Amino acid sequence: MRKSISARSCPNSQETVGGFCYLAFQLLLLPTLLTMLNGHLSTPLREAELNFVFYLINFIAVLLIFHDFLAGAANQAVRHPAYLCQAVILGLAAYYACLLVTNRVIGLLVPGFSNYNDSAIALMGQDSRLLVIIGTVLLVPPVEECFFRGLIFRNLYGKSHWAAYLVSMLAFAFIHILGYAGRYTPLEILMAVLQYLPAGLCLAWSYTKADTIFAPIIIHAIVNFITLTSWR
């Protein structure tokens, strides 16, 4: 099993610069711009539709920015399918084991804790289930994995493995709760962050083990699909 990320499985310097610039744009400007444009439409998009447009724009941007990185990662996955399969299977097993423990701890500390991001996605799924499934299963995983594992984790990994894991895990957690921070109490913010840490840990770990970003992309897609299809 591989223990590090090879240079061929990392974004090049141009992709790194472009990725960080787009990540800042995505976080700071894109949601506001889409909301403004949607407000000027004669028939504004529903929340699920607008969210899908957001996912689609990010997906297209990632394909354009990281095309060499993704092509190299795909080639690596094809050349070493055993590493990919091992990383995916072990990563999924580790994730659900860690999540089980984490949810029990959260249940003891904050009984009845509700994750607002999950609740918002569930509501959008009631409005347009197909768009939500396509968005969260097919569009979101490549985007988030290129940013949080390909950019943040990989750029820190060569300097400090601990820092790479810690920063990427926290960044991954905060991006999922940022829009709902005002609805959480301080303790609930800690619980929400804690709930995302197993995913951040196992996704980064699978990247190093498989030596291709497609390992965390596949795990991310499977987890999202299982979560969505388990909601009623």
One Martini backbone bead per residue (centre of mass of N, CA, C, O) as a GRO file, in nm:
protein
  232
    1MET     BB    1   0.098   0.034   0.021
    2ARG     BB    2   0.076   0.354   0.004
    3LYS     BB    3   0.243   0.658   0.178
    4SER     BB    4   0.231   0.865  -0.069
    5ILE     BB    5   0.252   1.149  -0.282
    6SER     BB    6   0.297   1.194  -0.596
    7ALA     BB    7   0.371   1.426  -0.835
    8ARG     BB    8   0.161   1.308  -1.053
    9SER     BB    9  -0.081   1.351  -0.811
   10CYS     BB   10  -0.056   1.668  -0.865
   11PRO     BB   11  -0.085   1.982  -0.890
   12ASN     BB   12   0.019   2.227  -1.059
   13SER     BB   13   0.107   2.552  -1.043
   14GLN     BB   14  -0.130   2.660  -1.215
   15GLU     BB   15  -0.355   2.502  -1.069
   16THR     BB   16  -0.303   2.617  -0.790
   17VAL     BB   17  -0.359   2.912  -0.847
   18GLY     BB   18  -0.636   2.876  -0.983
   19GLY     BB   19  -0.770   2.727  -0.745
   20PHE     BB   20  -0.743   2.948  -0.524
   21CYS     BB   21  -0.889   3.169  -0.678
   22TYR     BB   22  -1.158   3.017  -0.716
   23LEU     BB   23  -1.218   2.956  -0.420
   24ALA     BB   24  -1.254   3.252  -0.340
   25PHE     BB   25  -1.484   3.310  -0.538
   26GLN     BB   26  -1.681   3.091  -0.438
   27LEU     BB   27  -1.702   3.203  -0.139
   28LEU     BB   28  -1.740   3.533  -0.190
   29LEU     BB   29  -1.921   3.566  -0.482
   30LEU     BB   30  -2.102   3.353  -0.627
   31PRO     BB   31  -2.360   3.342  -0.448
   32THR     BB   32  -2.431   3.644  -0.484
   33LEU     BB   33  -2.451   3.651  -0.794
   34LEU     BB   34  -2.672   3.435  -0.825
   35THR     BB   35  -2.886   3.577  -0.654
   36MET     BB   36  -2.903   3.835  -0.823
   37LEU     BB   37  -2.973   3.705  -1.096
   38ASN     BB   38  -3.225   3.553  -0.999
   39GLY     BB   39  -3.385   3.819  -0.919
   40HIS     BB   40  -3.401   3.906  -1.246
   41LEU     BB   41  -3.589   3.694  -1.308
   42SER     BB   42  -3.904   3.625  -1.404
   43THR     BB   43  -3.831   3.316  -1.308
   44PRO     BB   44  -3.717   3.206  -1.045
   45LEU     BB   45  -3.529   2.992  -0.898
   46ARG     BB   46  -3.515   2.744  -0.712
   47GLU     BB   47  -3.316   2.632  -0.470
   48ALA     BB   48  -3.235   2.365  -0.609
   49GLU     BB   49  -3.161   2.494  -0.883
   50LEU     BB   50  -2.950   2.699  -0.782
   51ASN     BB   51  -2.766   2.490  -0.652
   52PHE     BB   52  -2.706   2.338  -0.915
   53VAL     BB   53  -2.568   2.569  -1.060
   54PHE     BB   54  -2.340   2.595  -0.859
   55TYR     BB   55  -2.228   2.311  -0.901
   56LEU     BB   56  -2.183   2.328  -1.211
   57ILE     BB   57  -1.983   2.560  -1.219
   58ASN     BB   58  -1.770   2.423  -1.040
   59PHE     BB   59  -1.727   2.173  -1.216
   60ILE     BB   60  -1.630   2.318  -1.471
   61ALA     BB   61  -1.395   2.469  -1.339
   62VAL     BB   62  -1.238   2.216  -1.250
   63LEU     BB   63  -1.197   2.095  -1.531
   64LEU     BB   64  -1.034   2.341  -1.638
   65ILE     BB   65  -0.812   2.368  -1.413
   66PHE     BB   66  -0.768   2.024  -1.357
   67HIS     BB   67  -0.707   1.849  -1.616
   68ASP     BB   68  -0.422   1.731  -1.561
   69PHE     BB   69  -0.469   1.613  -1.282
   70LEU     BB   70  -0.710   1.425  -1.363
   71ALA     BB   71  -0.562   1.270  -1.582
   72GLY     BB   72  -0.337   1.158  -1.401
   73ALA     BB   73  -0.527   1.021  -1.194
   74ALA     BB   74  -0.663   0.830  -1.395
   75ASN     BB   75  -0.407   0.684  -1.486
   76GLN     BB   76  -0.331   0.580  -1.201
   77ALA     BB   77  -0.590   0.414  -1.158
   78VAL     BB   78  -0.550   0.223  -1.405
   79ARG     BB   79  -0.260   0.117  -1.325
   80HIS     BB   80  -0.378   0.096  -0.995
   81PRO     BB   81  -0.655  -0.058  -0.893
   82ALA     BB   82  -0.582  -0.183  -0.617
   83TYR     BB   83  -0.530   0.078  -0.462
   84LEU     BB   84  -0.807   0.197  -0.506
   85CYS     BB   85  -0.982  -0.026  -0.377
   86GLN     BB   86  -0.850  -0.028  -0.100
   87ALA     BB   87  -0.900   0.271  -0.029
   88VAL     BB   88  -1.207   0.266  -0.052
   89ILE     BB   89  -1.277   0.039   0.147
   90LEU     BB   90  -1.115   0.146   0.394
   91GLY     BB   91  -1.233   0.432   0.396
   92LEU     BB   92  -1.528   0.353   0.446
   93ALA     BB   93  -1.488   0.191   0.704
   94ALA     BB   94  -1.354   0.421   0.867
   95TYR     BB   95  -1.577   0.629   0.846
   96TYR     BB   96  -1.816   0.468   0.982
   97ALA     BB   97  -1.666   0.416   1.245
   98CYS     BB   98  -1.612   0.714   1.321
   99LEU     BB   99  -1.908   0.813   1.299
  100LEU     BB  100  -2.029   0.642   1.521
  101VAL     BB  101  -1.865   0.765   1.750
  102THR     BB  102  -1.929   1.064   1.701
  103ASN     BB  103  -2.245   1.045   1.729
  104ARG     BB  104  -2.237   0.948   2.023
  105VAL     BB  105  -2.099   1.192   2.142
  106ILE     BB  106  -2.305   1.402   2.044
  107GLY     BB  107  -2.553   1.269   2.186
  108LEU     BB  108  -2.438   1.323   2.475
  109LEU     BB  109  -2.385   1.639   2.454
  110VAL     BB  110  -2.629   1.683   2.210
  111PRO     BB  111  -2.931   1.622   2.219
  112GLY     BB  112  -3.077   1.647   1.906
  113PHE     BB  113  -2.887   1.711   1.695
  114SER     BB  114  -2.865   1.945   1.411
  115ASN     BB  115  -2.790   1.946   1.070
  116TYR     BB  116  -2.837   2.207   0.854
  117ASN     BB  117  -2.721   2.103   0.590
  118ASP     BB  118  -2.881   1.839   0.576
  119SER     BB  119  -3.162   1.971   0.597
  120ALA     BB  120  -3.143   2.142   0.338
  121ILE     BB  121  -3.101   1.906   0.141
  122ALA     BB  122  -3.357   1.752   0.211
  123LEU     BB  123  -3.554   1.974   0.119
  124MET     BB  124  -3.454   1.987  -0.175
  125GLY     BB  125  -3.522   1.686  -0.232
  126GLN     BB  126  -3.834   1.728  -0.219
  127ASP     BB  127  -3.835   1.920  -0.474
  128SER     BB  128  -3.546   1.787  -0.623
  129ARG     BB  129  -3.408   1.491  -0.628
  130LEU     BB  130  -3.239   1.465  -0.889
  131LEU     BB  131  -3.065   1.720  -0.861
  132VAL     BB  132  -2.941   1.646  -0.588
  133ILE     BB  133  -2.807   1.382  -0.671
  134ILE     BB  134  -2.633   1.489  -0.900
  135GLY     BB  135  -2.487   1.706  -0.738
  136THR     BB  136  -2.380   1.533  -0.478
  137VAL     BB  137  -2.258   1.279  -0.649
  138LEU     BB  138  -2.119   1.415  -0.923
  139LEU     BB  139  -2.024   1.725  -0.862
  140VAL     BB  140  -1.903   1.764  -0.573
  141PRO     BB  141  -1.661   1.566  -0.526
  142PRO     BB  142  -1.451   1.682  -0.731
  143VAL     BB  143  -1.445   1.966  -0.613
  144GLU     BB  144  -1.372   1.912  -0.310
  145GLU     BB  145  -1.120   1.733  -0.364
  146CYS     BB  146  -0.948   1.937  -0.521
  147PHE     BB  147  -0.943   2.147  -0.290
  148PHE     BB  148  -0.894   1.984  -0.009
  149ARG     BB  149  -0.682   1.772  -0.125
  150GLY     BB  150  -0.527   1.884  -0.376
  151LEU     BB  151  -0.457   2.159  -0.238
  152ILE     BB  152  -0.440   2.178   0.074
  153PHE     BB  153  -0.321   1.905   0.153
  154ARG     BB  154  -0.087   1.883  -0.057
  155ASN     BB  155   0.063   2.159   0.015
  156LEU     BB  156   0.121   2.050   0.322
  157TYR     BB  157   0.242   1.757   0.317
  158GLY     BB  158   0.550   1.827   0.260
  159LYS     BB  159   0.578   1.984   0.542
  160SER     BB  160   0.308   1.856   0.705
  161HIS     BB  161   0.107   1.606   0.788
  162TRP     BB  162  -0.053   1.725   1.026
  163ALA     BB  163  -0.132   1.994   0.891
  164ALA     BB  164  -0.280   1.873   0.651
  165TYR     BB  165  -0.501   1.734   0.809
  166LEU     BB  166  -0.605   1.962   0.991
  167VAL     BB  167  -0.671   2.186   0.782
  168SER     BB  168  -0.848   2.020   0.585
  169MET     BB  169  -1.059   1.929   0.795
  170LEU     BB  170  -1.150   2.213   0.889
  171ALA     BB  171  -1.222   2.331   0.614
  172PHE     BB  172  -1.437   2.115   0.544
  173ALA     BB  173  -1.619   2.179   0.785
  174PHE     BB  174  -1.665   2.493   0.757
  175ILE     BB  175  -1.796   2.492   0.469
  176HIS     BB  176  -2.063   2.337   0.586
  177ILE     BB  177  -2.129   2.578   0.827
  178LEU     BB  178  -2.108   2.879   0.746
  179GLY     BB  179  -2.419   2.942   0.660
  180TYR     BB  180  -2.511   2.836   0.981
  181ALA     BB  181  -2.370   2.974   1.231
  182GLY     BB  182  -2.613   3.158   1.346
  183ARG     BB  183  -2.787   2.883   1.438
  184TYR     BB  184  -2.565   2.820   1.631
  185THR     BB  185  -2.419   2.725   1.894
  186PRO     BB  186  -2.111   2.690   2.012
  187LEU     BB  187  -2.146   2.385   2.067
  188GLU     BB  188  -2.273   2.316   1.787
  189ILE     BB  189  -2.029   2.392   1.621
  190LEU     BB  190  -1.847   2.173   1.736
  191MET     BB  191  -2.030   1.938   1.645
  192ALA     BB  192  -2.028   1.998   1.343
  193VAL     BB  193  -1.728   1.971   1.305
  194LEU     BB  194  -1.700   1.683   1.421
  195GLN     BB  195  -1.884   1.546   1.199
  196TYR     BB  196  -1.657   1.609   0.957
  197LEU     BB  197  -1.380   1.477   1.037
  198PRO     BB  198  -1.394   1.183   0.931
  199ALA     BB  199  -1.403   1.261   0.633
  200GLY     BB  200  -1.141   1.428   0.616
  201LEU     BB  201  -0.956   1.197   0.705
  202CYS     BB  202  -1.035   0.959   0.503
  203LEU     BB  203  -0.994   1.113   0.237
  204ALA     BB  204  -0.696   1.180   0.274
  205TRP     BB  205  -0.593   0.896   0.322
  206SER     BB  206  -0.683   0.776   0.043
  207TYR     BB  207  -0.499   0.955  -0.127
  208THR     BB  208  -0.227   0.842  -0.020
  209LYS     BB  209  -0.284   0.534  -0.082
  210ALA     BB  210  -0.365   0.562  -0.401
  211ASP     BB  211  -0.241   0.812  -0.563
  212THR     BB  212  -0.545   0.936  -0.603
  213ILE     BB  213  -0.826   1.145  -0.623
  214PHE     BB  214  -1.038   0.910  -0.688
  215ALA     BB  215  -1.077   0.793  -0.411
  216PRO     BB  216  -1.227   1.031  -0.263
  217ILE     BB  217  -1.441   1.068  -0.479
  218ILE     BB  218  -1.579   0.792  -0.448
  219ILE     BB  219  -1.639   0.804  -0.148
  220HIS     BB  220  -1.803   1.065  -0.153
  221ALA     BB  221  -2.025   0.959  -0.344
  222ILE     BB  222  -2.120   0.718  -0.174
  223VAL     BB  223  -2.196   0.870   0.083
  224ASN     BB  224  -2.402   1.062  -0.047
  225PHE     BB  225  -2.588   0.843  -0.158
  226ILE     BB  226  -2.656   0.699   0.106
  227THR     BB  227  -2.770   0.945   0.250
  228LEU     BB  228  -2.995   1.023   0.051
  229THR     BB  229  -3.141   0.732   0.037
  230SER     BB  230  -3.205   0.736   0.362
  231TRP     BB  231  -3.398   0.950   0.313
  232ARG     BB  232  -3.762   1.053   0.363
   0.00000   0.00000   0.00000
